[in-house]
XYZ file of C-alpha atoms in Angstrom:
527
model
C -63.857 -72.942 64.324
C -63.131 -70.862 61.428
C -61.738 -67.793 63.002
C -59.466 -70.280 65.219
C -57.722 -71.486 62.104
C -57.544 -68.075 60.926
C -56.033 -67.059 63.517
C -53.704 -70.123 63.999
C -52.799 -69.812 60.197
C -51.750 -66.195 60.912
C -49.966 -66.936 63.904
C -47.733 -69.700 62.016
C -47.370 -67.439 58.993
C -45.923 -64.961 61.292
C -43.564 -66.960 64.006
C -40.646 -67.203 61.283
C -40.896 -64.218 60.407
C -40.092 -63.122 64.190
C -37.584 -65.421 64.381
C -35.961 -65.081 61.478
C -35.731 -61.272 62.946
C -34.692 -62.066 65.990
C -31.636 -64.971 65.357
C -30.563 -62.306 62.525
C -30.335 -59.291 65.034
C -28.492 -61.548 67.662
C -25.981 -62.361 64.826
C -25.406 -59.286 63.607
C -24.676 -57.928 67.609
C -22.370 -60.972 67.737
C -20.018 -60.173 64.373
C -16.715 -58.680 64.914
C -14.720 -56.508 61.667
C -11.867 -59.282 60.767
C -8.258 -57.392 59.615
C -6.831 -54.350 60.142
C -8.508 -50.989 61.650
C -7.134 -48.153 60.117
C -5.176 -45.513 61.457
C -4.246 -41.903 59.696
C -0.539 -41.724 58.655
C 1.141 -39.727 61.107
C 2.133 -36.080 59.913
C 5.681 -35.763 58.842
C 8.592 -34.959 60.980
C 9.777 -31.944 59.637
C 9.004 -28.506 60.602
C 10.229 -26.539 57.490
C 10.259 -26.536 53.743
C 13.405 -26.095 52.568
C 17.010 -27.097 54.064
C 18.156 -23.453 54.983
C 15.734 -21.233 57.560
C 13.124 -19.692 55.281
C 13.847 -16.175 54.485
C 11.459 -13.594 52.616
C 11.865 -12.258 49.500
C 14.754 -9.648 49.103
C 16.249 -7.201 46.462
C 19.224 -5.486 46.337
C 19.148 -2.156 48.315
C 20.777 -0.206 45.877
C 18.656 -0.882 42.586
C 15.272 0.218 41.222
C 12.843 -0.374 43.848
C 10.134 -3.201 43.324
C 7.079 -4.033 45.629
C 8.126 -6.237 48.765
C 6.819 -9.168 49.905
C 7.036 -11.264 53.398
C 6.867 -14.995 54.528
C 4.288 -14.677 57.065
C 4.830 -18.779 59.028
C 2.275 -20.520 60.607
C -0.503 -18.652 58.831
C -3.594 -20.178 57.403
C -4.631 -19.699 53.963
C -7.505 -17.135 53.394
C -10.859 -19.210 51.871
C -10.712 -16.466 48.744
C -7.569 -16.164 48.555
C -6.995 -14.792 44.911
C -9.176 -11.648 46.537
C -5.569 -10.519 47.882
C -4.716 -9.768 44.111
C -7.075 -7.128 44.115
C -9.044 -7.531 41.217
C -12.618 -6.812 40.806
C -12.543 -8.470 37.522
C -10.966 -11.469 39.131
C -13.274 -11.591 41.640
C -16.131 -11.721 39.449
C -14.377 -14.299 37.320
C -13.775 -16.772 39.262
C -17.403 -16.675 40.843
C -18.750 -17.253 37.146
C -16.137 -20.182 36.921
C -16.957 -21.980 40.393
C -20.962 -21.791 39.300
C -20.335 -23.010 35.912
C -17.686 -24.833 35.094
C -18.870 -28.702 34.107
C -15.743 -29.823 35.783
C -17.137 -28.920 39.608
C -20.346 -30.615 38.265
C -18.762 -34.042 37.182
C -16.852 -33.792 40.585
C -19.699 -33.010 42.377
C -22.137 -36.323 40.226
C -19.002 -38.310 41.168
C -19.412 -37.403 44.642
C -23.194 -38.773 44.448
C -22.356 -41.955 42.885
C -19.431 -42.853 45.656
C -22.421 -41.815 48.014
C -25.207 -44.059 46.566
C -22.614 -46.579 46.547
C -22.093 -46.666 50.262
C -25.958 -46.445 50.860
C -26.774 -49.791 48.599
C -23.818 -51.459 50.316
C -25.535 -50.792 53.639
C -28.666 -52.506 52.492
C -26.735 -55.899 52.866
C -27.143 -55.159 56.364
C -30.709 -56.153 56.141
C -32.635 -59.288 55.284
C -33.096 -58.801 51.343
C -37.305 -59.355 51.359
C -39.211 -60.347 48.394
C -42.586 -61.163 47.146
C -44.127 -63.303 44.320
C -47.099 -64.439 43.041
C -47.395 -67.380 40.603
C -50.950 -68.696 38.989
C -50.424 -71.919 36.573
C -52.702 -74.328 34.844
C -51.769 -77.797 35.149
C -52.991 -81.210 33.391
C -52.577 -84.627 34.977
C -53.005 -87.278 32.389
C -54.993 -89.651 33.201
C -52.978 -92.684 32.330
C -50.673 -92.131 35.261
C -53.538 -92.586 37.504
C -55.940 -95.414 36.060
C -54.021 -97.202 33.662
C -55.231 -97.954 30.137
C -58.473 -96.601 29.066
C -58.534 -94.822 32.125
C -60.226 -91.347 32.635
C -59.329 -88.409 30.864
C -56.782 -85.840 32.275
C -57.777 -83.971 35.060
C -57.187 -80.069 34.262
C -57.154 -77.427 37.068
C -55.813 -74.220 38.467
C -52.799 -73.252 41.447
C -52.598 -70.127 42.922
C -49.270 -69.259 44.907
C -48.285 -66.716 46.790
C -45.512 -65.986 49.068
C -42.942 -63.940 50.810
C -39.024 -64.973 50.671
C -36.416 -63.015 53.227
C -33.055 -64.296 53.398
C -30.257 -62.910 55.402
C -26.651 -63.111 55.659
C -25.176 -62.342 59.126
C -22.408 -60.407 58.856
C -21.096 -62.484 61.287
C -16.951 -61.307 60.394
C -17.363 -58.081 59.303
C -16.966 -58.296 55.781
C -19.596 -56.285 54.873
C -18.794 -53.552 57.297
C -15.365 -53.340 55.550
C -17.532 -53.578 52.630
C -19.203 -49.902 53.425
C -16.301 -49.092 55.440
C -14.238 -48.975 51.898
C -16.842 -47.355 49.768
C -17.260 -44.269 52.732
C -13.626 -44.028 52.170
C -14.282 -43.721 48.197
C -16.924 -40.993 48.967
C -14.293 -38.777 51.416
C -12.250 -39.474 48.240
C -14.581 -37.692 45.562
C -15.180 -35.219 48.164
C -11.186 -34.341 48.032
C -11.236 -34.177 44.228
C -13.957 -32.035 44.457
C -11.653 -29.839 46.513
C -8.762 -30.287 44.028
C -10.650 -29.740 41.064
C -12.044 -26.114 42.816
C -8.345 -25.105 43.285
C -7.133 -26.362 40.565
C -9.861 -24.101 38.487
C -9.893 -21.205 41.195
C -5.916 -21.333 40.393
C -6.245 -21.895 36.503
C -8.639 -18.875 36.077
C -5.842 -16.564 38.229
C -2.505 -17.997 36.387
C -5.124 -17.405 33.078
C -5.647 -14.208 34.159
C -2.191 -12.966 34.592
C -0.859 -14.348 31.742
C -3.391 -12.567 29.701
C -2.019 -9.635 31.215
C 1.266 -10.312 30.443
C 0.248 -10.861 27.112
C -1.200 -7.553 27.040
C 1.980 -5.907 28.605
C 4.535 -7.560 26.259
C 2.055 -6.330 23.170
C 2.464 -2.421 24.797
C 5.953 -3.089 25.331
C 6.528 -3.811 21.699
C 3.860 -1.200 20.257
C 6.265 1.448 22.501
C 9.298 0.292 20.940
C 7.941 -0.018 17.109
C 6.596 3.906 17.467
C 10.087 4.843 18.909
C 11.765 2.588 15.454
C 9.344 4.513 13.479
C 10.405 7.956 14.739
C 13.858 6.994 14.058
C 13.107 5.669 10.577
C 11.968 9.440 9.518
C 14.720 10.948 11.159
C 16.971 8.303 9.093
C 14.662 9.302 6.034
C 14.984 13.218 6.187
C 18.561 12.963 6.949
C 19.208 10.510 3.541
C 16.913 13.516 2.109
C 19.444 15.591 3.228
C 22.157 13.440 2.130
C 23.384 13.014 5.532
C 22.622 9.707 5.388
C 23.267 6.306 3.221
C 20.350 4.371 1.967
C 21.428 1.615 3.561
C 21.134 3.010 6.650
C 17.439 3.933 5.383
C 17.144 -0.223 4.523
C 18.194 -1.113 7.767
C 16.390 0.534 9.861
C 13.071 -0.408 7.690
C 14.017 -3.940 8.345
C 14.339 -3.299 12.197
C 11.269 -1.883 11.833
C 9.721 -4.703 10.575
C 10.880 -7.154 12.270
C 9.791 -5.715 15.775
C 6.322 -5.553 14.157
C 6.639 -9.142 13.143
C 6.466 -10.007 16.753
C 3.005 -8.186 17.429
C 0.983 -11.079 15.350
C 2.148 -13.869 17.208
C 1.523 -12.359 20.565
C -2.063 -11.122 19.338
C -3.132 -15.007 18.223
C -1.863 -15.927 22.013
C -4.033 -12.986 23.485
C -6.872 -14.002 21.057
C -6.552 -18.146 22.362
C -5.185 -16.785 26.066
C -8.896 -15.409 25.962
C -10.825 -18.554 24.957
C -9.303 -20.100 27.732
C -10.764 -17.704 30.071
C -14.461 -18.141 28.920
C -14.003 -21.654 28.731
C -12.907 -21.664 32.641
C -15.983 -19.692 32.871
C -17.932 -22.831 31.192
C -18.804 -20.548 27.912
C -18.689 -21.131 24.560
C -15.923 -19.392 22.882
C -18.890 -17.111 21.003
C -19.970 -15.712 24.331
C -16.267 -14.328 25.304
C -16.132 -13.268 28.862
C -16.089 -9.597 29.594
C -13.290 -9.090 31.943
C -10.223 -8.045 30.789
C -6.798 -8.097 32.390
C -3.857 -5.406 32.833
C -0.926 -6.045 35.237
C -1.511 -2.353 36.724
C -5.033 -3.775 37.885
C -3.178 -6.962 39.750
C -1.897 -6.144 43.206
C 0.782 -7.960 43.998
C 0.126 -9.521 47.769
C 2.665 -7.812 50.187
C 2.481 -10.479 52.953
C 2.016 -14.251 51.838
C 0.718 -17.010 54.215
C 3.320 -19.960 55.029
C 1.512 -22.737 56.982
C 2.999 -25.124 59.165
C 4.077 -28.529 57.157
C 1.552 -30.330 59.291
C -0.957 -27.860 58.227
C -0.327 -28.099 54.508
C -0.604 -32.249 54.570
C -4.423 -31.907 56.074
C -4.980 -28.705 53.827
C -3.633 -30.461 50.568
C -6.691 -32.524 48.947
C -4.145 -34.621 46.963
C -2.949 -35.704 49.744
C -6.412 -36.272 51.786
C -7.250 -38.006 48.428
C -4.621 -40.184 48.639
C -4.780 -40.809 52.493
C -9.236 -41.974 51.464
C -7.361 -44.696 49.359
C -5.436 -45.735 51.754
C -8.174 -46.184 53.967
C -10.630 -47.837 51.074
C -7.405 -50.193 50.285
C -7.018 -51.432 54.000
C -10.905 -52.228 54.736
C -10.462 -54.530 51.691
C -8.351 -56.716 53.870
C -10.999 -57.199 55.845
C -13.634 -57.940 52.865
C -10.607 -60.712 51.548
C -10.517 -62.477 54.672
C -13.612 -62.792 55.523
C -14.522 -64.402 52.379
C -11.905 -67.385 53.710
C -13.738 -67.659 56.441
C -17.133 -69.892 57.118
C -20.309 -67.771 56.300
C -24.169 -68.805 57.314
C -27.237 -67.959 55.343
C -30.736 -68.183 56.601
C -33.586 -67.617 54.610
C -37.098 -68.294 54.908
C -40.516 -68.326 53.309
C -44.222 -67.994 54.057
C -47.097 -67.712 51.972
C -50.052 -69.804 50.853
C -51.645 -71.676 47.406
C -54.980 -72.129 46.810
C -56.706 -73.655 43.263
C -58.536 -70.673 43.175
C -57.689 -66.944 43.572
C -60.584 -66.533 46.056
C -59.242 -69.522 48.189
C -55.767 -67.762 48.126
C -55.866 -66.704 52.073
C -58.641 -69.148 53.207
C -57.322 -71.057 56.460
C -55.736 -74.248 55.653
C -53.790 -72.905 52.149
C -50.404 -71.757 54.556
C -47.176 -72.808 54.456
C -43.835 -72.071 55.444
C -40.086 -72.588 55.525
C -37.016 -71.757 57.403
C -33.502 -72.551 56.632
C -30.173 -72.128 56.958
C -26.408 -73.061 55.460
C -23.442 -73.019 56.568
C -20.638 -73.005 54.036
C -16.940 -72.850 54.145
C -14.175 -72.905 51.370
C -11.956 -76.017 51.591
C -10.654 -76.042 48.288
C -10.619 -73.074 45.396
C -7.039 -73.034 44.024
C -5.718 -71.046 46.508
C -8.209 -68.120 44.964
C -9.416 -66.369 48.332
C -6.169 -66.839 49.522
C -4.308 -64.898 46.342
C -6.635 -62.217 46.851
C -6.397 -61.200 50.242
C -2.597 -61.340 49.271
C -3.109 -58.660 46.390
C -5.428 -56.375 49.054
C -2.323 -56.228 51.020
C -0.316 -55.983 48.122
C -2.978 -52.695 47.372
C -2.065 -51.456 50.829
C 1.493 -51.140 49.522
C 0.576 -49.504 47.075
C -2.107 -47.218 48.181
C 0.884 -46.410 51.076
C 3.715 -45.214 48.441
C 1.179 -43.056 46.837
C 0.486 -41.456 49.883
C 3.729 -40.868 50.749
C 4.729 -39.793 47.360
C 1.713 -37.441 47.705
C 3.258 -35.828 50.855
C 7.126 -35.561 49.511
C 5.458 -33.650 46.174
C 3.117 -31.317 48.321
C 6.320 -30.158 50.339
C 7.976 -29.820 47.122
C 5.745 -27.716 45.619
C 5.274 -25.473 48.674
C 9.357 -25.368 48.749
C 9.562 -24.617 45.001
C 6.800 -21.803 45.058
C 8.764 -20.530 48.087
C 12.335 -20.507 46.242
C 10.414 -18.921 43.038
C 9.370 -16.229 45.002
C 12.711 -15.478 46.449
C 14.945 -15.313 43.524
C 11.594 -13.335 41.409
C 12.262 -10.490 43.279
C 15.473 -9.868 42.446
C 15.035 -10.556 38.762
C 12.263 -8.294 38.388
C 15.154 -6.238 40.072
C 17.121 -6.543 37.468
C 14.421 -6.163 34.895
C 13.692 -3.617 35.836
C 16.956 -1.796 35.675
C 18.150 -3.501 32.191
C 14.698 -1.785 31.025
C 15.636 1.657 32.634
C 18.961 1.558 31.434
C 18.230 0.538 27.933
C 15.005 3.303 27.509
C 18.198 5.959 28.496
C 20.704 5.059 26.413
C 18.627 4.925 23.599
C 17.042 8.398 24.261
C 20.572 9.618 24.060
C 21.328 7.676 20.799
C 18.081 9.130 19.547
C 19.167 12.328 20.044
C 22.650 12.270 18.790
C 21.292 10.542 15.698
C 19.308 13.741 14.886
C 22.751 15.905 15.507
C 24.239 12.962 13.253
C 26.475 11.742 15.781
C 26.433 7.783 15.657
C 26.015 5.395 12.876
C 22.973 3.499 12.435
C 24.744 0.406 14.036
C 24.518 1.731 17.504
C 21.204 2.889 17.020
C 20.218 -0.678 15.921
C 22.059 -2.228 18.481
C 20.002 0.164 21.275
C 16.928 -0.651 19.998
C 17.062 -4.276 20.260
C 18.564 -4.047 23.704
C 15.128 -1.792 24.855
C 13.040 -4.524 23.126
C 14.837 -7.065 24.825
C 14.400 -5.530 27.856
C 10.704 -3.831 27.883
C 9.548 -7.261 27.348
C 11.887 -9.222 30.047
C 10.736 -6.597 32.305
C 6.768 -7.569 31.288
C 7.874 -11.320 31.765
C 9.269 -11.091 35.257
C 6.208 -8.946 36.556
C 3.680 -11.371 35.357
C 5.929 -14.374 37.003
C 6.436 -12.987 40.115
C 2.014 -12.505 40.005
C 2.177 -16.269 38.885
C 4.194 -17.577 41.571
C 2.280 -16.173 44.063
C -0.806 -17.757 43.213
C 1.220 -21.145 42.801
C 2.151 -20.634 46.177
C -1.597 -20.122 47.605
C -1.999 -23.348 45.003
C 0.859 -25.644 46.691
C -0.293 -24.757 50.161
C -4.126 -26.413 49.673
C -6.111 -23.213 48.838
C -8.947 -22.912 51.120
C -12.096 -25.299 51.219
C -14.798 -24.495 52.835
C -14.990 -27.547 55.555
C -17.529 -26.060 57.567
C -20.122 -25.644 55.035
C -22.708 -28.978 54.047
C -21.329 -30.962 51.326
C -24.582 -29.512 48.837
C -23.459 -25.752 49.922
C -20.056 -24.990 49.791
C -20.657 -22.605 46.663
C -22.310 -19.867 48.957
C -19.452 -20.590 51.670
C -16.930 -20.179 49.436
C -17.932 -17.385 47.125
C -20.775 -14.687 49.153
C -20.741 -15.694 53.346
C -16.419 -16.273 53.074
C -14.409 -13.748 55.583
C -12.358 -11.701 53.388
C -10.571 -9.944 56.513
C -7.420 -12.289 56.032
C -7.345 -11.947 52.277
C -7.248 -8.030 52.348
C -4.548 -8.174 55.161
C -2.212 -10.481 52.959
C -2.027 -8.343 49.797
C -1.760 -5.209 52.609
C 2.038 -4.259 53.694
C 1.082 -4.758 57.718
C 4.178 -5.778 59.895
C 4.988 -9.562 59.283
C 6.491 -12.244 61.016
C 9.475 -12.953 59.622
């Protein structure tokens, strides 16, 4: 008799459980997704970046000759792309930067966080099951029972334990939104992971090449000052001599000094230009890198990928970024009307009191409960409704931010691409001011020893060579910078076929470097 009300205590302990399962599973096959499904922005209508047909790089025939470059369309962009500089330093740089700069980490914790996110939103799916257990000691008085001079109060014990699951059928989809808006946050973090690798793979190459810059305008200068010094004795021996005034003496001292006036600044730039690399590298300033930058060890790249417009909107991760809110902004449409609609909870409990812990699960202590509630909001000030109205409103938004996204990415490819274009012919240029100027003052230099010119024109020629040597340092390192903006403005390359956790090895020791090495090579080119 025993065992039967064992059994029959289980049994009833157990049926709403099973039903509780069941009525929830048939609920959740029944709910539908309420508002909008989302569909990617199509890619925009244009085919080119700028208004004219794109045309490579060009100098004039007849001046100094400078490397060439060529606009090679439709190509992709090569996953290491700064390897088509051709710098083993570089190279090594940038692999120190990727492993540890905190920058990837935060990106990479944020990505974890949007991920959790989406995973604890999922648990709504579920009935939410919980378990207590609650002793007490209670006293009766004994008044409320017998009256006046009745017995004394009765004192005794309750044991209580039970199990509570309650469920909310997502019977309109809100909580699918719910995750569907939060896995959009995650592709989000995912695509400023991306940016922030580009944006550091890109920092550590413009870094790079302005320290060499730095270096090349600091020769330039050092050139010039021993040229002004070799002057200044030639000035000296001839005022010796009395060939010479001492005023011309004076002023060529003060030229002197003032070209060496210009070393200082351009040293504290070098010195900072340098803490800037090791901090890329995620160093203290104390442990400075050990790579060091010339522009005679940066290869300019002959032939320069161009992709397709399309290409550069999916390759862009501001633009993916921008496209994830989007998508997060119109699931939460969804979320805001489904609140307006009516919602059901069911819940249920099962457990059993005894007076004494060893009675706890003795047959006859049982109970249970199932219910449900249905609710709906009649009346709220117009709240639910003023939200769903500001989640479209966020669509709106989210929507101009794309599209701004898109109009700036095309702008940056077309600006990098116009750069390029008019660099070559002022290096050009440069490059013949520099050659013109280092020749007439080697013929000034010489006629001042025969005391044929005044100290005027050899002033006058030295300035001009300063001027120039350093111009000519300038528009090298910007042409090398406007490359690498270009690789920047077209996306980079990520490494999408590599697990979220391993893109490091993809992108640093298992990349193809066959496309990189043919860019920065002079192979034909489509034009």
């Amino acid at each position: 008799m025993h065992a039967l009300s064992a059994r029959m205590s289980r049994h009833a302990a157990a049926f709403p459980m099973r039903a509780l399962a069941v009525a929830a599973g048939a609920l959740m096959l029944a709910s539908c997704a309420v508002g909008p499904n989302f569909a990617p922005p199509a890619a925009p209508d244009v085919e080119r970046f700028t208004a004219e047909k794109l045309a490579s790089p060009s100098a004039n025939t007849a001046g100094p000759s400078v490397p060439k470059q060529h606009f090679v369309n439709g190509e992709d962009v090569s996953l290491r792309w700064w390897t088509a500089f051709r710098s083993k330093p570089l190279d090594e740089l940038i692999k120190m930067s990727v492993e540890h700069n905190p920058s990837l980490q935060s990106a990479e914790a944020a990505i974890r966080i949007a991920q959790y996110n989406a995973l604890a939103q999922r648990g709504l799916f579920f009935p939410q099951i919980g378990a207590n257990y609650t002793p007490s000691q209670q006293q009766i008085s004994g008044a409320s029972s017998s009256g006046p001079g009745g017995q004394s109060p009765s004192v005794f014990s309750l044991h209580t334990a039970q199990l509570n699951v309650s469920f909310v059928p997502d019977i309109w989809g809100q909580n699918v939104r719910a995750v569907e808006s939060l896995d959009a946050i995650s592709e989000q973090q995912l695509f400023q992971l991306e940016a922030a690798y580009l944006t550091l793979t890109a920092n550590v190459v413009t870094a790079a090449i302005q320290e060499a810059s730095l270096r090349g305008q600091i020769g330039a200068i050092q050139r010039v000052v021993k040229i002004e010094r070799g002057i200044l004795e030639i000035v000296k021996n001839q005022f010796n001599a009395g060939g010479a005034a001492q005023v011309d003496v004076l002023a060529q001292e003060a030229a002197l000094a003032q070209s060496e006036q210009l070393l200082p600044p351009l040293e504290k730039q070098l010195a900072v230009q340098r803490d800037l690399l090791t901090s890329l590298a995620g160093q203290f300033s104390a442990d400075e890198i050990l790579q060091k930058f010339t522009l005679d060890r940066l290869t300019l790249p002959a032939n320069l990928p161009v992709s397709l417009p399309s290409k550069v909107i999916r390759q862009r991760p501001d633009v993916r970024a921008a496209e994830a809110l989007l998508h997060s902004a119109n699931a939460q449409i969804g979320v805001a009307i489904a609140a307006r609609l009516p919602n059901i909870t069911i819940s249920g409990n099962a457990g059993t009191t005894a007076f004494t812990l060893a009675e706890l699960f003795t047959p006859g202590t049982s109970f249970y409960a199932i219910a449900a509630s249905a609710t709906q909001p009649i009346f709220d000030g117009l709240t639910l409704y003023h939200k769903q109205k500001a989640a479209e409103a966020a669509v709106d938004q989210a929507d101009a931010l794309y599209r701004q996204a898109v109009i700036t990415a095309m702008q940056n490819v077309a600006d990098a691409l116009r750069s390029l274009q008019a660099d070559a012919r002022a290096l050009q240029a440069a490059v013949k001011a520099e050659l013109a100027a280092k020749a007439s003052l080697d013929i000034i230099q010489k006629q001042l020893a025969l005391g044929q010119v005044n100290q005027v024109v050899v002033l006058n020629a030295q300035q001009v060579y300063l001027n120039a040597a350093v111009v000519r340092v300038q528009a090298q390192a910007t042409r090398l910078s406007d490359t690498a903006a270009l690789f920047m403005a077209l996306g980079g390359g990520w490494p999408t076929n590599c697990a979220s956790d391993d893109w490091r090895k993809c992108a640093l020791e298992d990349a193809p470097t066959t496309t990189a090495q043919q860019v920065s090579e002079n192979r034909p080119a489509a034009r």
